[in-house]
Coordinates of C-alpha atoms in Angstrom, one line a residue:
R1 CA 0.0 0.0 0.0
V2 CA 1.1 3.5 -0.7
C3 CA 0.1 6.8 1.0
L4 CA 1.0 10.0 -0.8
T5 CA 1.8 13.0 1.4
S6 CA 3.0 16.5 0.9
S7 CA 4.6 18.7 3.6
V8 CA 3.3 22.2 3.5
G9 CA 4.1 24.9 6.1
G10 CA 5.2 22.4 8.7
G11 CA 2.1 20.2 8.3
S12 CA 1.1 17.4 6.0
L13 CA -1.5 16.9 3.3
Y14 CA -2.7 13.5 2.3
A15 CA -3.9 12.6 -1.2
T16 CA -7.2 10.8 -0.8
N17 CA -10.5 9.9 -2.3
Y18 CA -9.6 9.8 -6.0
G19 CA -12.6 10.6 -8.2
A20 CA -13.6 12.2 -11.5
G21 CA -12.0 15.5 -10.4
G22 CA -8.7 13.9 -9.3
F23 CA -7.4 13.6 -5.8
T24 CA -8.6 15.5 -2.8
A25 CA -6.0 16.8 -0.2
K26 CA -6.8 16.2 3.4
T27 CA -5.0 17.2 6.6
A28 CA -5.8 13.8 8.2
R29 CA -5.1 10.4 6.8
D30 CA -8.0 7.9 6.5
T31 CA -8.8 4.6 4.9
M32 CA -9.2 6.2 1.5
S33 CA -5.6 7.6 1.7
Y34 CA -4.1 4.2 0.8
F35 CA -3.4 3.2 -2.8
Y36 CA -2.1 0.1 -4.5
F37 CA 0.4 -0.3 -7.4
A38 CA -0.9 -2.5 -10.2
L39 CA 0.8 -3.6 -13.4
Q40 CA -1.6 -3.7 -16.3
S41 CA -1.4 -6.9 -18.3
E42 CA -3.3 -9.1 -20.6
L43 CA -5.5 -11.8 -18.9
E44 CA -4.5 -15.3 -20.0
G45 CA -6.8 -18.3 -19.8
D46 CA -4.5 -19.9 -17.2
D47 CA -5.1 -16.9 -15.0
L48 CA -8.8 -17.7 -14.6
V49 CA -10.0 -19.8 -11.6
P50 CA -13.4 -21.3 -10.8
Y51 CA -15.5 -19.9 -8.0
T52 CA -18.6 -21.4 -6.3
A53 CA -21.0 -19.7 -4.0
N54 CA -24.0 -21.0 -2.0
K55 CA -27.3 -19.3 -2.6
I56 CA -28.7 -17.6 0.5
S57 CA -31.8 -15.6 1.2
V58 CA -31.3 -11.9 1.5
S59 CA -33.2 -12.2 4.8
D60 CA -30.6 -14.6 6.2
V61 CA -27.4 -12.6 5.3
R62 CA -25.5 -11.7 8.5
N63 CA -24.2 -8.3 9.2
G64 CA -20.5 -8.1 8.0
A65 CA -20.9 -11.1 5.6
K66 CA -19.1 -11.1 2.2
V67 CA -21.7 -11.9 -0.5
I68 CA -22.0 -12.3 -4.2
V69 CA -24.8 -10.1 -5.6
Y70 CA -26.4 -11.4 -8.8
T71 CA -29.5 -11.1 -10.9
R72 CA -31.1 -13.1 -13.7
V73 CA -32.2 -12.1 -17.2
W74 CA -34.7 -14.0 -19.3
D75 CA -33.2 -15.2 -22.6
D76 CA -36.2 -15.3 -24.9
I77 CA -34.3 -17.4 -27.5
E78 CA -33.0 -20.1 -25.2
K79 CA -36.2 -19.8 -23.1
K80 CA -34.3 -19.8 -19.8
Y81 CA -32.8 -17.4 -17.2
V82 CA -29.2 -16.3 -17.6
Y83 CA -27.4 -15.3 -14.4
Y84 CA -25.1 -12.3 -13.9
G85 CA -23.1 -11.2 -10.9
I86 CA -22.1 -7.6 -10.2
N87 CA -18.3 -7.1 -10.4
H88 CA -16.3 -4.5 -8.5
D89 CA -16.7 -1.8 -11.3
G90 CA -20.4 -2.4 -12.0
T91 CA -19.8 -4.7 -14.9
L92 CA -21.7 -8.0 -15.2
V93 CA -20.0 -11.4 -15.0
R94 CA -21.8 -14.5 -16.3
L95 CA -22.8 -17.0 -13.6
Y96 CA -24.0 -20.5 -14.1
D97 CA -26.8 -21.8 -12.0
E98 CA -26.3 -25.2 -10.3
G99 CA -29.3 -25.5 -8.1
E100 CA -28.1 -24.5 -4.6
T101 CA -25.0 -22.8 -5.9
V102 CA -23.8 -20.4 -8.6
R103 CA -20.4 -20.9 -10.3
W104 CA -18.2 -18.6 -12.5
A105 CA -14.7 -18.2 -13.8
G106 CA -12.9 -15.2 -12.4
T107 CA -9.5 -13.7 -11.9
Q108 CA -7.0 -14.9 -9.2
I109 CA -8.5 -12.2 -6.9
N110 CA -12.2 -12.5 -6.3
T111 CA -13.4 -9.0 -7.2
M112 CA -17.1 -9.8 -6.8
L113 CA -17.3 -9.9 -3.0
W114 CA -19.5 -7.3 -1.4
E115 CA -19.4 -6.6 2.3
F116 CA -22.9 -6.4 3.8
T117 CA -23.6 -3.8 6.5
E118 CA -26.9 -3.5 8.4
Y119 CA -27.7 -0.4 10.4
Y120 CA -29.6 -0.2 13.7
Y121 CA -31.5 2.3 15.6
W122 CA -29.3 4.2 18.0
F123 CA -28.4 2.1 21.1
T124 CA -30.6 -0.8 20.1
N125 CA -30.3 -4.0 18.2
I126 CA -33.4 -3.2 16.1
P127 CA -32.6 -2.8 12.3
N128 CA -33.6 0.5 10.8
N129 CA -33.9 -0.9 7.3
Y130 CA -30.9 0.8 5.9
Y131 CA -27.9 -1.2 4.5
E132 CA -24.6 -0.9 2.6
L133 CA -22.9 -3.1 0.0
R134 CA -19.2 -2.3 -0.3
N135 CA -16.9 -4.1 -2.7
T136 CA -13.9 -5.6 -0.9
Y137 CA -11.7 -5.0 -4.0
S138 CA -12.6 -1.5 -5.2
R139 CA -13.8 -0.4 -1.8
K140 CA -16.7 1.4 -3.6
Y141 CA -20.4 1.2 -2.5
L142 CA -23.4 0.3 -4.6
A143 CA -25.2 3.7 -4.7
P144 CA -27.8 4.0 -7.6
Q145 CA -28.7 7.6 -8.6
H146 CA -30.9 7.9 -11.7
S147 CA -30.4 11.6 -12.0
N148 CA -26.7 11.2 -13.1
G149 CA -26.5 7.5 -13.9
Q150 CA -24.3 6.7 -10.9
I151 CA -24.1 3.1 -9.7
L152 CA -21.0 3.3 -7.5
Q153 CA -19.5 5.9 -5.2
N154 CA -16.7 6.1 -2.6
R155 CA -18.9 6.9 0.4
P156 CA -21.9 5.2 2.1
I157 CA -25.3 6.2 0.8
G158 CA -27.7 4.0 2.8
I159 CA -29.6 1.6 0.5
N160 CA -33.0 -0.1 0.9
L161 CA -33.5 -3.8 0.5
N162 CA -37.3 -4.1 0.7
G163 CA -37.1 -7.9 0.2
R164 CA -35.1 -8.2 3.4
R165 CA -37.5 -5.9 5.2
N166 CA -40.4 -8.1 4.1
G167 CA -38.6 -11.4 4.9
Q168 CA -38.3 -12.4 1.2
H169 CA -35.6 -14.4 -0.5
Y170 CA -34.5 -11.6 -3.0
S171 CA -34.7 -7.8 -3.1
T172 CA -34.4 -4.7 -5.2
I173 CA -31.4 -2.4 -4.4
L174 CA -32.7 1.1 -3.9
A175 CA -31.3 4.5 -2.8
W176 CA -32.9 7.9 -2.4
D177 CA -32.2 10.3 -5.3
N178 CA -32.3 13.9 -4.0
Y179 CA -32.3 15.5 -7.4
R180 CA -35.3 13.5 -8.7
Y181 CA -36.9 13.4 -5.2
D182 CA -37.6 9.7 -5.8
Y183 CA -35.9 6.3 -5.3
A184 CA -33.4 5.0 -7.8
G185 CA -32.7 1.3 -8.3
L186 CA -30.5 -1.1 -10.2
R187 CA -31.1 -3.4 -13.1
A188 CA -29.0 -5.4 -15.6
G189 CA -28.1 -3.3 -18.7
D190 CA -25.8 -4.0 -21.6
G191 CA -22.8 -5.6 -19.9
R192 CA -23.1 -3.7 -16.7
V193 CA -25.7 -2.7 -14.1
E194 CA -27.5 0.6 -14.6
A195 CA -29.4 3.0 -12.4
V196 CA -33.1 3.3 -13.1
R197 CA -36.3 4.6 -11.6
M198 CA -37.6 2.5 -8.7
S199 CA -40.5 1.3 -11.0
R200 CA -38.0 -0.4 -13.3
A201 CA -35.6 -1.7 -10.6
Q202 CA -34.8 -5.4 -10.9
D203 CA -34.6 -8.0 -8.1
F204 CA -31.2 -9.2 -7.0
Y205 CA -30.1 -12.4 -5.3
F206 CA -27.3 -13.2 -2.8
A207 CA -24.8 -16.0 -2.3
V208 CA -21.9 -16.7 0.0
M209 CA -18.6 -18.2 -1.1
Q210 CA -18.1 -22.0 -1.1
P211 CA -14.5 -23.3 -1.1
E212 CA -13.7 -26.1 -3.4
E213 CA -14.2 -29.5 -1.9
G214 CA -11.1 -30.9 -0.2
D215 CA -9.3 -27.5 -0.1
L216 CA -8.6 -27.6 3.6
T217 CA -4.9 -27.0 4.2
T218 CA -3.3 -28.6 7.3
V219 CA -0.6 -26.8 9.3
E220 CA 2.5 -28.7 10.3
T221 CA 2.8 -29.3 14.1
I222 CA 5.5 -30.6 16.4
D223 CA 5.5 -33.7 18.6
N224 CA 5.2 -32.2 22.1
N225 CA 6.4 -35.4 23.8
N226 CA 9.9 -34.8 22.3
Y227 CA 10.1 -31.6 24.4
G228 CA 8.9 -33.1 27.6
I229 CA 5.4 -31.6 27.3
S230 CA 2.5 -33.9 28.0
M231 CA -1.1 -33.0 27.1
K232 CA -4.4 -34.7 27.9
M233 CA -8.0 -33.9 26.8
V234 CA -11.4 -35.0 28.0
L235 CA -14.8 -34.5 26.5
F236 CA -17.6 -34.3 29.0
P237 CA -20.7 -36.3 27.9
R238 CA -23.7 -34.6 26.4
E239 CA -26.1 -36.3 28.8
Y240 CA -24.8 -34.0 31.6
E241 CA -25.8 -30.9 29.6
V242 CA -28.5 -28.9 31.3
N243 CA -30.3 -25.6 30.7
S244 CA -28.4 -22.4 30.1
G245 CA -25.7 -24.3 28.3
R246 CA -24.0 -25.8 31.5
N247 CA -22.7 -29.3 32.1
S248 CA -23.9 -30.6 35.4
L249 CA -20.8 -32.9 35.8
Q250 CA -18.5 -29.8 35.7
T251 CA -20.8 -27.8 38.0
D252 CA -21.1 -30.7 40.5
V253 CA -17.3 -30.9 40.9
I254 CA -16.5 -27.2 40.8
G255 CA -19.6 -25.9 42.5
N256 CA -19.8 -22.8 40.3
S257 CA -21.9 -22.1 37.1
T258 CA -22.2 -18.3 37.2
F259 CA -21.3 -16.4 34.0
S260 CA -19.2 -13.3 34.8
N261 CA -19.0 -11.8 31.4
S262 CA -21.1 -8.8 32.3
L263 CA -18.5 -8.1 35.1
K264 CA -15.5 -8.8 32.9
H265 CA -13.6 -10.8 35.5
S266 CA -12.8 -14.4 36.6
T267 CA -14.2 -16.1 39.7
P268 CA -11.1 -16.5 41.9
D269 CA -10.4 -19.1 44.6
L270 CA -12.4 -21.9 43.1
M271 CA -9.4 -24.2 43.4
T272 CA -6.9 -24.6 46.2
K273 CA -3.5 -22.8 45.9
H274 CA -1.6 -26.1 46.0
L275 CA -1.8 -29.4 44.2
D276 CA -2.4 -32.6 46.2
E277 CA -0.2 -35.7 46.2
E278 CA -1.8 -36.9 42.9
G279 CA -1.1 -33.6 41.2
Y280 CA -4.6 -32.1 41.2
P281 CA -6.1 -29.1 43.0
T282 CA -9.3 -29.4 45.2
A283 CA -12.4 -27.4 44.5
T284 CA -12.9 -25.0 47.5
L285 CA -16.7 -25.0 47.2
T286 CA -17.3 -28.8 47.1
G287 CA -14.1 -30.3 48.5
R288 CA -13.8 -32.5 45.4
S289 CA -10.6 -33.2 43.6
L290 CA -10.3 -31.9 40.0
K291 CA -9.2 -35.5 39.3
D292 CA -13.0 -36.3 39.3
L293 CA -13.1 -34.3 36.0
F294 CA -9.7 -35.0 34.5
G295 CA -9.1 -38.6 35.6
A296 CA -10.6 -39.8 32.3
A297 CA -8.5 -37.5 30.2
T298 CA -6.4 -39.2 27.5
P299 CA -3.0 -38.2 26.0
V300 CA -3.1 -36.1 22.9
N301 CA -0.4 -34.5 20.8
H302 CA 0.6 -32.2 17.9
L303 CA -1.2 -28.9 18.8
F304 CA 1.8 -26.5 18.6
L305 CA 2.8 -25.1 15.2
S306 CA 6.1 -26.2 13.8
E307 CA 6.7 -23.0 11.8
V308 CA 6.4 -20.9 14.9
Y309 CA 8.7 -23.1 17.0
N310 CA 11.3 -23.3 14.2
E311 CA 11.4 -19.6 13.6
S312 CA 11.2 -18.4 17.2
G313 CA 11.4 -21.2 19.7
Y314 CA 7.9 -20.7 21.0
F315 CA 5.3 -23.4 21.6
Q316 CA 2.2 -21.7 20.3
Y317 CA -1.4 -22.3 19.4
D318 CA -4.0 -19.6 18.6
S319 CA -7.6 -20.6 17.9
T320 CA -8.3 -17.3 16.1
Q321 CA -5.6 -18.1 13.5
T322 CA -6.0 -21.9 13.0
F323 CA -8.7 -24.5 13.7
A324 CA -7.7 -27.6 15.6
T325 CA -9.7 -30.9 15.8
L326 CA -9.2 -34.3 17.4
L327 CA -11.6 -36.0 15.1
D328 CA -10.2 -38.3 12.4
E329 CA -11.5 -38.6 8.9
Y330 CA -14.2 -41.0 10.1
G331 CA -15.4 -38.7 12.8
N332 CA -13.8 -40.7 15.7
I333 CA -11.9 -39.1 18.5
S334 CA -8.2 -39.6 18.0
D335 CA -5.0 -38.8 20.0
T336 CA -3.6 -36.4 17.4
F337 CA -4.7 -32.9 16.6
T338 CA -5.2 -32.0 13.0
V339 CA -4.6 -28.2 12.6
Y340 CA -6.1 -26.4 9.7
N341 CA -5.1 -23.0 8.3
E342 CA -8.8 -22.3 7.7
L343 CA -11.1 -20.9 10.3
G344 CA -14.3 -22.3 11.9
T345 CA -17.0 -21.2 14.3
P346 CA -20.3 -22.5 15.7
E347 CA -23.4 -21.1 14.1
V348 CA -25.0 -19.6 17.2
S349 CA -26.3 -16.1 17.9
T350 CA -23.7 -14.5 20.0
N351 CA -21.4 -11.6 19.4
S352 CA -18.4 -13.9 19.8
Q353 CA -18.8 -15.5 16.4
G354 CA -16.7 -13.0 14.5
H355 CA -13.5 -15.1 14.9
S356 CA -12.4 -18.7 14.7
Q357 CA -12.8 -20.7 17.9
F358 CA -11.3 -23.7 19.8
M359 CA -13.7 -26.6 19.2
P360 CA -11.4 -29.7 19.3
Y361 CA -14.3 -32.2 19.3
N362 CA -15.8 -30.8 16.1
D363 CA -14.3 -30.8 12.5
L364 CA -14.6 -28.5 9.5
D365 CA -16.9 -29.4 6.7
T366 CA -16.2 -27.7 3.4
S367 CA -19.9 -27.9 2.5
K368 CA -20.9 -25.8 5.5
I369 CA -20.0 -22.2 5.1
S370 CA -20.6 -19.9 8.1
S371 CA -22.7 -16.8 7.8
Y372 CA -20.1 -15.1 10.0
T373 CA -16.8 -13.8 8.7
N374 CA -13.5 -13.2 10.5
V375 CA -13.8 -9.6 11.8
K376 CA -12.9 -9.7 15.5
D377 CA -10.1 -10.7 17.8
V378 CA -10.4 -13.0 20.9
F379 CA -11.7 -10.0 23.0
N380 CA -14.5 -9.3 20.4
E381 CA -12.7 -6.1 19.3
S382 CA -12.7 -5.2 15.6
L383 CA -9.6 -6.4 13.7
P384 CA -7.5 -3.6 12.2
L385 CA -8.0 -2.8 8.5
D386 CA -4.6 -4.1 7.6
D387 CA -5.1 -7.5 9.2
P388 CA -4.6 -10.0 6.3
R389 CA -7.4 -12.2 7.6
L390 CA -10.0 -9.5 8.0
G391 CA -13.3 -10.6 6.5
E392 CA -12.1 -14.1 5.7
Q393 CA -15.0 -16.5 5.2
M394 CA -15.2 -19.2 8.0
Y395 CA -16.6 -22.7 8.1
S396 CA -19.8 -23.4 10.0
I397 CA -20.3 -25.8 12.9
P398 CA -24.0 -26.3 13.3
A399 CA -25.2 -25.2 16.8
T400 CA -26.8 -28.6 17.6
Q401 CA -23.5 -30.4 16.9
A402 CA -21.1 -28.0 18.8
N403 CA -19.2 -29.8 21.6
Y404 CA -18.4 -27.1 24.1
H405 CA -17.8 -28.9 27.3
F406 CA -14.3 -30.3 27.5
G407 CA -11.0 -30.0 29.5
M408 CA -7.2 -29.9 28.8
E409 CA -4.4 -30.9 31.2
M410 CA -0.9 -30.0 30.3
E411 CA 2.4 -30.6 32.2
A412 CA 6.0 -29.9 31.4
S413 CA 9.3 -29.8 33.3
F414 CA 11.7 -27.0 32.6
V415 CA 15.0 -25.5 33.7
Q416 CA 15.5 -22.0 34.8
S417 CA 18.4 -21.1 32.5
K418 CA 20.9 -18.4 33.4
D419 CA 19.3 -15.0 33.2
G420 CA 15.9 -16.7 32.4
K421 CA 16.6 -16.6 28.6
D422 CA 16.0 -19.3 26.0
A423 CA 18.4 -20.3 23.2
W424 CA 17.1 -17.4 21.1
G425 CA 17.8 -14.9 23.9
H426 CA 14.1 -14.4 24.6
D427 CA 12.7 -14.0 28.1
I428 CA 11.2 -17.4 29.2
I429 CA 7.5 -16.8 29.4
F430 CA 4.1 -18.4 29.6
E431 CA 1.1 -16.6 28.1
F432 CA -2.6 -17.5 28.0
A433 CA -5.7 -15.9 26.7
G434 CA -9.1 -17.5 26.6
D435 CA -12.1 -18.9 28.3
D436 CA -13.3 -20.4 30.6
D437 CA -11.5 -21.8 33.6
M438 CA -7.7 -21.9 33.6
W439 CA -5.5 -22.6 36.6
F440 CA -1.7 -22.7 36.2
Y441 CA 0.6 -24.2 38.8
V442 CA 4.4 -24.0 39.1
D443 CA 6.1 -26.5 41.5
G444 CA 2.6 -27.1 42.9
E445 CA 1.9 -23.5 43.6
Q446 CA -1.0 -21.8 41.9
I447 CA 0.3 -18.8 39.9
L448 CA -2.5 -18.0 37.5
D449 CA -6.2 -18.2 38.6
L450 CA -8.6 -17.5 35.7
G451 CA -11.4 -19.7 37.1
G452 CA -15.1 -19.4 36.3
I453 CA -17.2 -19.0 33.3
H454 CA -16.2 -15.8 31.5
S455 CA -15.2 -14.2 28.3
A456 CA -11.6 -14.3 27.2
L457 CA -9.1 -13.1 29.8
V458 CA -5.3 -12.9 29.9
G459 CA -2.6 -14.3 32.2
K460 CA 1.1 -13.9 31.7
I461 CA 4.3 -15.0 33.5
N462 CA 7.8 -13.8 32.8
F463 CA 10.4 -16.2 34.3
S464 CA 13.2 -13.9 33.4
T465 CA 11.9 -11.0 35.5
G466 CA 9.6 -12.9 37.9
D467 CA 6.7 -10.6 36.9
V468 CA 3.1 -12.0 36.7
Q469 CA 0.1 -10.4 35.0
I470 CA -3.4 -11.4 36.0
P471 CA -6.9 -9.9 35.4
H472 CA -8.8 -7.9 38.0
T473 CA -11.1 -10.0 40.1
T474 CA -13.6 -7.2 40.5
A475 CA -16.4 -5.8 38.2
E476 CA -15.2 -3.8 35.2
T477 CA -16.9 -2.4 32.1
G478 CA -14.2 -2.7 29.5
N479 CA -13.9 -5.3 26.7
H480 CA -11.5 -7.3 28.9
A481 CA -10.2 -7.0 32.4
T482 CA -7.5 -4.5 33.3
P483 CA -4.3 -6.3 34.2
V484 CA -3.0 -6.5 37.8
Y485 CA 0.8 -7.0 38.2
T486 CA 2.5 -9.0 40.9
T487 CA 5.5 -11.4 41.2
L488 CA 6.3 -15.1 41.5
R489 CA 7.9 -14.4 44.9
N490 CA 4.8 -12.7 46.2
I491 CA 2.5 -15.4 45.0
F492 CA 4.7 -18.2 46.5
A493 CA 4.7 -16.3 49.8
E494 CA 1.0 -15.7 49.8
N495 CA 0.2 -19.3 49.1
Y496 CA 2.6 -20.5 51.8
I497 CA 1.1 -18.1 54.4
E498 CA -2.4 -19.2 53.5
R499 CA -1.6 -22.9 53.9
N500 CA 0.0 -22.3 57.3
S501 CA -2.4 -19.5 58.6
E502 CA -4.2 -21.8 61.0
T503 CA -1.1 -23.1 62.7
N504 CA 0.8 -19.9 62.5
P505 CA -1.6 -16.9 62.1
G506 CA 1.1 -14.3 62.4
L507 CA 3.1 -15.2 59.3
T508 CA 4.2 -12.4 57.0
I509 CA 6.4 -12.4 53.9
D510 CA 9.3 -11.3 56.1
S511 CA 8.8 -14.1 58.6
P512 CA 12.0 -16.3 58.9
E513 CA 10.2 -19.5 57.9
V514 CA 8.6 -17.8 54.9
V515 CA 11.9 -16.4 53.8
E516 CA 13.5 -19.8 54.3
Y517 CA 10.8 -21.3 52.1
L518 CA 11.2 -18.7 49.4
N519 CA 15.0 -19.1 49.4
R520 CA 14.5 -22.7 48.2
F521 CA 13.3 -21.3 44.9
F522 CA 14.4 -17.7 44.3
K523 CA 17.7 -15.8 44.1
Q524 CA 18.1 -14.0 47.4
G525 CA 15.9 -10.9 47.6
T526 CA 14.5 -11.4 44.0
S527 CA 11.5 -12.8 42.3
I528 CA 13.6 -14.8 39.9
F529 CA 14.1 -18.6 40.2
K530 CA 17.7 -19.7 40.9
D531 CA 19.8 -20.4 37.8
Y532 CA 19.7 -24.0 36.5
T533 CA 17.0 -25.1 38.9
A534 CA 14.4 -27.6 37.7
H535 CA 10.7 -26.8 37.9
T536 CA 7.4 -28.3 36.8
M537 CA 4.4 -26.4 35.4
K538 CA 0.9 -27.8 35.2
M539 CA -2.2 -26.2 33.5
F540 CA -5.8 -27.1 33.8
Y541 CA -8.1 -25.5 31.2
M542 CA -11.9 -26.0 30.7
E543 CA -14.6 -24.8 28.3
R544 CA -17.9 -24.6 30.3
G545 CA -20.1 -22.2 28.3
S546 CA -22.1 -22.7 25.1
G547 CA -21.5 -19.4 23.3
A548 CA -17.8 -19.2 22.5
S549 CA -14.6 -21.2 23.1
N550 CA -11.2 -19.5 22.9
L551 CA -7.6 -20.7 23.4
I552 CA -4.4 -18.8 22.8
M553 CA -1.3 -20.2 24.4
R554 CA 2.4 -19.4 24.0
F555 CA 5.4 -20.3 25.9
N556 CA 9.1 -21.0 25.4
L557 CA 10.1 -22.8 28.5
T558 CA 13.5 -24.6 28.4
T559 CA 11.8 -27.9 28.7
S560 CA 13.5 -31.1 29.8
S561 CA 12.5 -34.6 29.0
E562 CA 13.2 -38.2 30.1
G563 CA 16.8 -39.1 29.3
Q564 CA 18.2 -35.6 30.0
L565 CA 20.5 -35.0 32.9
L566 CA 20.6 -31.7 34.9
L567 CA 23.9 -30.9 36.7
T568 CA 24.4 -28.3 39.4
K569 CA 27.4 -27.5 41.6
D570 CA 27.7 -26.3 45.1
I571 CA 30.9 -24.6 46.4
S572 CA 32.0 -25.0 50.0
G573 CA 35.2 -24.4 51.9
T574 CA 35.8 -20.9 50.7
D575 CA 34.5 -17.4 51.4
K576 CA 34.9 -16.3 47.8
N577 CA 31.5 -16.3 46.2
D578 CA 32.2 -15.3 42.6
F579 CA 32.9 -18.4 40.6
S580 CA 30.8 -17.4 37.6
T581 CA 33.7 -17.6 35.2
A582 CA 35.4 -20.7 36.7
E583 CA 35.5 -23.9 34.7
F584 CA 34.9 -27.2 36.5
A585 CA 35.9 -30.5 35.0
F586 CA 33.7 -33.5 35.7
Q587 CA 32.8 -37.0 34.6
V588 CA 29.4 -38.6 34.5
F589 CA 28.9 -42.3 35.4
Y590 CA 25.7 -44.1 34.8
R591 CA 24.4 -47.6 34.7
D592 CA 22.7 -48.8 31.4
E593 CA 19.8 -51.2 31.1
F594 CA 22.2 -54.2 31.1
E595 CA 23.7 -53.1 34.5
N596 CA 26.9 -52.0 32.8
F597 CA 28.7 -48.9 34.0
V598 CA 29.3 -46.2 31.3
T599 CA 31.5 -43.2 31.6
V600 CA 30.7 -40.0 29.7
K601 CA 33.5 -37.4 29.7

């Protein structure tokens, strides 16, 4: 993209809004200030590609959807209708009717997509019967004006679709013409649409894009077992689903089913601050172990993206960017994720459907195209205009087939490297964003508490600095909770004090036994784990709602797996403390499976 600017008198003017009179100069840059270089060339036959779109009633088009707008003209010689779609410049492209779909041959870029916008009365969700159709390629709006023959313009005009207003399958496309004091409409002319009086306006039909069958593209993933990361998943049976989209099995164990989205926060303290001997927390409201939910979880693998790990060293999965499923080609639950580059979302009426979601017990079906498009991020905020996936068509998961209630358990051992950096020099971190419950433990201590049923929230840990970011636990009005900052040391101290409060109610973070406990983990007086110390992280994550499911996870822990050996050294007999540059020779002796001693120099 190119933006043309000119400095005048210390300020800047921006070339924008190119029209019949040339460019307009503005003092502020807007979306119309960006231009694209294009090389004019002849179109060869090989440059044409086939497109297919599913027919849809104008009354069923969702706000923000990308649609094909077409009409039909009676051929009196062939005695049949011929179909034409409106291209980006108002020209007509021949379409071929195939029953439930229309098909055509177009250029490599689909220039016939029109973004549908529906307007509402102020501060309500009641449509006011005004709409817009904006081409995603030319960025121009359909704007019929009979007085000057206009069919397109750069700015919204507010069109009427009376067919949608009356619940019909098709509609005329009308706009008020101030000069004629009458409505103008569109009809098929000689090779292009033309503006006419309302009485001569033609009906238009709508369709949404259908990808070619079998065009799902998988994303390469890594074997997390090779990096000492174990992951388990469990799907909670549908027979436990009750009203309000809750699963009674989850509720019975956790003792909580309140949705806190309106308050924009998690529900803290649903789980104990420490894991039991079996490695599970206990629900504080019921006294039941989380093992009652996760005991049936089975090992799974291959969720994290190879490309991300190879390029940055991060283990990462983001449900808004890729769709992951545990279902195999026969619809059976497998132990391996298949991750698609395409996006998918359940077809339910919530404002969370504007992005792809984490639905591991559902799969994508190329015959089911969602009426929603990718326009939001995980917090339901609008994607920026330069996001390459803005407006991307998503696949549909029928609401009756959506499996929302499931859990994930993940565990990994890691080493606190010197300075808390990984092999790439990045700070060692763990980051999570999503819903619903998420509890994260390090060495058995609860560090992140994002419990409860809520919209997407964020939790972060930086092991290089010892800083921890968690959401507020009180009511807020923003799109997502304002972060609160604390440290690993403070959390370890608070958890220890809480566990021992009955036997020693006077404990503080400066109490000798608390300091002694903290010194087992942290460098003296800091919130940073001691160099080369081994630690274990464990995460429990659950989806408990029935409106949206989000998971974004990223970490770069220096993981350790079975077969690796961790060496440390302790210096005694000297009062000199600085041995950071000293080299110590050593040998390692171990016994192999045949009871033979082996020496490694």
